[in-house]
PDB file of C-alpha atoms and ligand atoms in Angstrom:
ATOM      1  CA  UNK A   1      48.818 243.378 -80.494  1.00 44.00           C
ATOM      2  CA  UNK A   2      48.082 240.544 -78.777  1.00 46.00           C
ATOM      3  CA  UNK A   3      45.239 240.297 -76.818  1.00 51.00           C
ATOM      4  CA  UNK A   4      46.501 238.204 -73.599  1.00 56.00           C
ATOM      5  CA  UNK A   5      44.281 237.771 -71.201  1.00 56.00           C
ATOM      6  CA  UNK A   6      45.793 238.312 -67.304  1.00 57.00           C
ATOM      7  CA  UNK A   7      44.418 237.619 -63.917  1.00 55.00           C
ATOM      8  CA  UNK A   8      43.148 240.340 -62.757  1.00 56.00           C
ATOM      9  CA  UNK A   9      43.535 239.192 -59.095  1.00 59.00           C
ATOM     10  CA  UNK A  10      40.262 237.862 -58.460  1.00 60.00           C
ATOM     11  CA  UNK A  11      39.394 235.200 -55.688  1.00 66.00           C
ATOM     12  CA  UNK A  12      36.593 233.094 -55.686  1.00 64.00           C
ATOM     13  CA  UNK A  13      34.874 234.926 -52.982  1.00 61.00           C
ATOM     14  CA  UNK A  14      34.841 237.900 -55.571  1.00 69.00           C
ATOM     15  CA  UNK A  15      32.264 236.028 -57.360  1.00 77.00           C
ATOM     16  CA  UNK A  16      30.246 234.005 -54.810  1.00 76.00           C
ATOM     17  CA  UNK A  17      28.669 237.165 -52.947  1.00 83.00           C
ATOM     18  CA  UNK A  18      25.760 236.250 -55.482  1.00 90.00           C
ATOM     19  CA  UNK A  19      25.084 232.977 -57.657  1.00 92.00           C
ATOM     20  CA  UNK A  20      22.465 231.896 -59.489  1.00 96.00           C
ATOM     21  CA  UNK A  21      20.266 228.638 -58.374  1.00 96.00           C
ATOM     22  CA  UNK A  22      17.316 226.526 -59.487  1.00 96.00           C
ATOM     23  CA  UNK A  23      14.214 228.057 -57.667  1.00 96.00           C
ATOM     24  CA  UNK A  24      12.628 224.756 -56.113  1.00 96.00           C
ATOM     25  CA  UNK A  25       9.441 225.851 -56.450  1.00 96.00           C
ATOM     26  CA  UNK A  26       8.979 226.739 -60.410  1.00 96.00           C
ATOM     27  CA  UNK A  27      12.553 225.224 -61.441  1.00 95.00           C
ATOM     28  CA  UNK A  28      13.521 228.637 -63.161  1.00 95.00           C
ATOM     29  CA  UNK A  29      16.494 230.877 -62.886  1.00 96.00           C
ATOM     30  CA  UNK A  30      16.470 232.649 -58.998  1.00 96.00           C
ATOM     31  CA  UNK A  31      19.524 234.565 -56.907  1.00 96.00           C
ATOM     32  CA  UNK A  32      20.927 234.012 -54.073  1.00 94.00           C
ATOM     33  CA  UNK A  33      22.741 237.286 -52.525  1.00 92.00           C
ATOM     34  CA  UNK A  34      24.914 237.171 -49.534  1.00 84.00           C
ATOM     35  CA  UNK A  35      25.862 240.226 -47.202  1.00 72.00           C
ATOM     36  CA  UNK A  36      29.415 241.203 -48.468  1.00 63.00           C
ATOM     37  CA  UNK A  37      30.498 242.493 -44.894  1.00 61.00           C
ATOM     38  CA  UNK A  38      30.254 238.995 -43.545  1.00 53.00           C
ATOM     39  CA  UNK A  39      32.110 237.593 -46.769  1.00 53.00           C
ATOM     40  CA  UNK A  40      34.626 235.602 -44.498  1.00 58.00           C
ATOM     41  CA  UNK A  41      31.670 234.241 -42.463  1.00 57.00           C
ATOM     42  CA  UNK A  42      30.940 231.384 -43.234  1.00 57.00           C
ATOM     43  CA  UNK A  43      27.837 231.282 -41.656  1.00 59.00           C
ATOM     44  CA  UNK A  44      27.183 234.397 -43.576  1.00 66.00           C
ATOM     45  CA  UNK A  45      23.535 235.675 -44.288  1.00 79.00           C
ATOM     46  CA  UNK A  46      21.510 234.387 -47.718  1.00 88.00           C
ATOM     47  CA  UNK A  47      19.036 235.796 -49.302  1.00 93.00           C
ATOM     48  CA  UNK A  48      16.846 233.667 -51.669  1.00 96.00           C
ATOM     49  CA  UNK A  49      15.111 235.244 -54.360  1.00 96.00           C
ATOM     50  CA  UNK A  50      13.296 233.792 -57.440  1.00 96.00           C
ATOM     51  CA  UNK A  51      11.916 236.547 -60.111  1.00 94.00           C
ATOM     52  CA  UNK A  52       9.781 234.442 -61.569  1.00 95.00           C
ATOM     53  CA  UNK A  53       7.690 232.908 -59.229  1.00 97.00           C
ATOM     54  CA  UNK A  54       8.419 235.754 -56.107  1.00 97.00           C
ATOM     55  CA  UNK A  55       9.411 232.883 -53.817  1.00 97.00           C
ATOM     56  CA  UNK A  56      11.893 234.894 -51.247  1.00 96.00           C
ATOM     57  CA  UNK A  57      14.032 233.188 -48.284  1.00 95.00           C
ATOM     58  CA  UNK A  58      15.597 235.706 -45.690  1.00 91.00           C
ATOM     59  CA  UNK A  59      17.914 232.511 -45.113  1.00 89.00           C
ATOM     60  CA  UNK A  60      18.894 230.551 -47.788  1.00 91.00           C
ATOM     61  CA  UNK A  61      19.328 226.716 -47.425  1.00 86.00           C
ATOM     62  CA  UNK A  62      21.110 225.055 -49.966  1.00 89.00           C
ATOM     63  CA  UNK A  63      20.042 225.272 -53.266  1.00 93.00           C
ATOM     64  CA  UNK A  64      21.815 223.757 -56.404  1.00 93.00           C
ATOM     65  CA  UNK A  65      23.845 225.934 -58.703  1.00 95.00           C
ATOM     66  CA  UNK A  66      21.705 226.941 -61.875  1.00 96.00           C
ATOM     67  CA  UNK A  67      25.326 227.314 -63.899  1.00 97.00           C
ATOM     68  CA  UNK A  68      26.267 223.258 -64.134  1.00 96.00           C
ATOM     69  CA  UNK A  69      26.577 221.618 -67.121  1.00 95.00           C
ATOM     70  CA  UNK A  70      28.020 218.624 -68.284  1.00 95.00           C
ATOM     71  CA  UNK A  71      31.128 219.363 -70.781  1.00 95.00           C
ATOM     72  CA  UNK A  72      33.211 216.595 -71.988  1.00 91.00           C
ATOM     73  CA  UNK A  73      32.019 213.893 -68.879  1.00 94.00           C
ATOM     74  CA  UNK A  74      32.835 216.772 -66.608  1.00 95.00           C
ATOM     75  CA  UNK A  75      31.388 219.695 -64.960  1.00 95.00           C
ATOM     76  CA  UNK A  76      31.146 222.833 -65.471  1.00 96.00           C
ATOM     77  CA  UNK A  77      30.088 225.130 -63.420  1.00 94.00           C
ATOM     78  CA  UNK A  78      30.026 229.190 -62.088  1.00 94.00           C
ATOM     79  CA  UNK A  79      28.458 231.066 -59.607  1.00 93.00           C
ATOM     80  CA  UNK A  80      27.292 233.627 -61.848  1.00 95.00           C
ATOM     81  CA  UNK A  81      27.492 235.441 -65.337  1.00 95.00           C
ATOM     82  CA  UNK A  82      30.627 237.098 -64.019  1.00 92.00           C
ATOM     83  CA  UNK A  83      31.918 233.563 -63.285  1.00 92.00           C
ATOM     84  CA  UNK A  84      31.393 232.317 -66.976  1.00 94.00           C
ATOM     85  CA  UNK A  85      32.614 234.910 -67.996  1.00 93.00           C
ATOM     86  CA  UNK A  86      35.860 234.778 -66.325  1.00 91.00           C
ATOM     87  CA  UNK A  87      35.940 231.139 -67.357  1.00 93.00           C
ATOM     88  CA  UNK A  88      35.253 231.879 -70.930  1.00 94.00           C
ATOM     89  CA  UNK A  89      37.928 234.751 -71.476  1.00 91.00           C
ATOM     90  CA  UNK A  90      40.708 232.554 -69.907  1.00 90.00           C
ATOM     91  CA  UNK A  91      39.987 229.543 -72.476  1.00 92.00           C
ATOM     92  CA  UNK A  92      39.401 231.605 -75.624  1.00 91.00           C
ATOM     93  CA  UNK A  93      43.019 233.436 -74.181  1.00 88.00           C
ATOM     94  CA  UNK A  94      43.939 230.011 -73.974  1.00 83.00           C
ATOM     95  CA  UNK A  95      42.656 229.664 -77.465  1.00 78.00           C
ATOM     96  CA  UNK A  96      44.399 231.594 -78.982  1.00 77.00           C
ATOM     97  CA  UNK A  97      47.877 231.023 -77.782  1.00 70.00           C
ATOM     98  CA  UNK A  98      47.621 227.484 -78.027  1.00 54.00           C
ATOM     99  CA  UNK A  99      50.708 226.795 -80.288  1.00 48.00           C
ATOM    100  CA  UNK A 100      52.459 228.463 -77.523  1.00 52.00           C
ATOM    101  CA  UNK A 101      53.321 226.835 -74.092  1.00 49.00           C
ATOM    102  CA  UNK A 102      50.539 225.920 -71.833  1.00 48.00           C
ATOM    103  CA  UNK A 103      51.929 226.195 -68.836  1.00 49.00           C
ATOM    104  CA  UNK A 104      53.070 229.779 -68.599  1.00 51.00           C
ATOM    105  CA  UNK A 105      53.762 231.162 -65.023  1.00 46.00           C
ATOM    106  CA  UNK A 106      51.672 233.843 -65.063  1.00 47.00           C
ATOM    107  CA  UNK A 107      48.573 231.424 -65.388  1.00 47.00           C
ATOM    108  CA  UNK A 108      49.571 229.500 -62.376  1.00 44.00           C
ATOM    109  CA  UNK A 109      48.781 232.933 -60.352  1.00 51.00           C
ATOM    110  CA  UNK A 110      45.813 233.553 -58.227  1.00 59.00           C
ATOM    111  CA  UNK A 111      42.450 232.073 -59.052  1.00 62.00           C
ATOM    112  CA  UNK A 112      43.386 230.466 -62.447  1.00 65.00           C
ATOM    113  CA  UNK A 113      45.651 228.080 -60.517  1.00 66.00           C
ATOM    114  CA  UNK A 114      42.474 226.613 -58.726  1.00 72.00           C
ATOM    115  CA  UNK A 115      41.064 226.300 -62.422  1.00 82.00           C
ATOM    116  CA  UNK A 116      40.382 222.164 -62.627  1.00 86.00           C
ATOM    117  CA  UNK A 117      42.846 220.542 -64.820  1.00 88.00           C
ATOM    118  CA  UNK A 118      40.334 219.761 -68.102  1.00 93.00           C
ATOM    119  CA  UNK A 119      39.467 223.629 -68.223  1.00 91.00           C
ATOM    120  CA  UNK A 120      43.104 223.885 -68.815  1.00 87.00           C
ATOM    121  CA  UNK A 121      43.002 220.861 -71.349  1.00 89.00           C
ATOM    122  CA  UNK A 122      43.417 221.909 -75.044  1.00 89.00           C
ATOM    123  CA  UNK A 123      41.305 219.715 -76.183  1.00 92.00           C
ATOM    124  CA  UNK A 124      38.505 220.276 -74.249  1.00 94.00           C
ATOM    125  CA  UNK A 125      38.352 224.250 -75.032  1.00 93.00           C
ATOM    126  CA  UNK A 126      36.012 224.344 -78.367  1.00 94.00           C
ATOM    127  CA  UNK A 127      33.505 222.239 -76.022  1.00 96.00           C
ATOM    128  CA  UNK A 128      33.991 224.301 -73.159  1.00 97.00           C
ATOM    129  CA  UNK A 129      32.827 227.265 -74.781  1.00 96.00           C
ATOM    130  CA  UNK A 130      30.057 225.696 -76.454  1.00 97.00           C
ATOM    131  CA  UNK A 131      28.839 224.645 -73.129  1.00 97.00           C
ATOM    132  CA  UNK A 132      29.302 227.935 -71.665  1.00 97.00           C
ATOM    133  CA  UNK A 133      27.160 230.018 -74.654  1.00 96.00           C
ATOM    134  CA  UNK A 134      24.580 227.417 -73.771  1.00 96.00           C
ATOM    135  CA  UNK A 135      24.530 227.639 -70.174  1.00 96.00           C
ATOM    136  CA  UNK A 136      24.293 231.602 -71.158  1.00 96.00           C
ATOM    137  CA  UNK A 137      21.487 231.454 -72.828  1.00 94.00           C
ATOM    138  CA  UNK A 138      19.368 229.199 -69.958  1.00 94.00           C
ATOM    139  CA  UNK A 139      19.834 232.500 -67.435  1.00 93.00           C
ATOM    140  CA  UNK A 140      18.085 234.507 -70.359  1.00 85.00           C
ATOM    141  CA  UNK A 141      15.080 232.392 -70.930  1.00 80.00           C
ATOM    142  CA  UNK A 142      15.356 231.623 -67.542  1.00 81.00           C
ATOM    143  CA  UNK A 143      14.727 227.456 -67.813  1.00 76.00           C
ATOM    144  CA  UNK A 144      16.845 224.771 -69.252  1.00 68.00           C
TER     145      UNK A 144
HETATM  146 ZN1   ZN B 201      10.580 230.318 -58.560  1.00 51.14          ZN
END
């Protein structure tokens, strides 16, 4: 059977009601949670929080994402570990069709359409999902 991976219908703003950031004050892993009933706000409530060094912001300023790596001369980056994860089952799906054609409809659906372009790019998928087990392991150890 083949193990195809389809979009479940997600939107971005399924994944940003939390992301992970670099805690300015210790430069480890921290969290910022919004309030999901103000989702469409987009002057919605942030809360700041950083486990390691207890640094806490009722409202969050801008803080860069922790999830950013460099893959190939570009970016990569997620919100969270849901994020990656999203990102990582569409390119090993990806993967693992590759013989197959690339641009199927179904992938142009929903929030893989806003994928960028090199995600999509064969070539760049073995990378991609090197960069992605490493940016996994810097939210365990919490540093870079
Ligand atoms: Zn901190």
């Amino acid at each position: 059977m083949v193990d195809r991976f389809k979009d479940p219908g997600m939107h971005l703003y399924d994944f940003a009601d939390h992301y992970l950031v670099e805690c300015p004050d210790c430069n480890r892993c921290a969290t910022i949670t919004t309030n999901k009933e103000e989702t469409f706000n987009l002057f919605k409530k942030k809360t700041f929080l950083c486990r390691y060094c207890g640094k806490f912001e009722e409202n969050a300023g801008n803080h860069d994402l922790w999830l950013s790596g460099t893959c190939n001369g570009n970016t990569l980056w997620a919100y969270n570990l849901e994020h990656l994860e999203f990102i990582e089952k569409y390119v090993k799906a990806k993967l693992r069709e590759s013989n197959k054609d690339d641009e199927r409809g179904y992938y142009n659906q929903g929030l893989f359409s806003r994928l960028p372009k090199w995600i999509k790019d064969k070539s760049n998928r073995e990378d991609i999902l090197k960069t992605i087990k490493k940016l996994r392991n810097t939210v365990k150890s919490g540093s870079v």
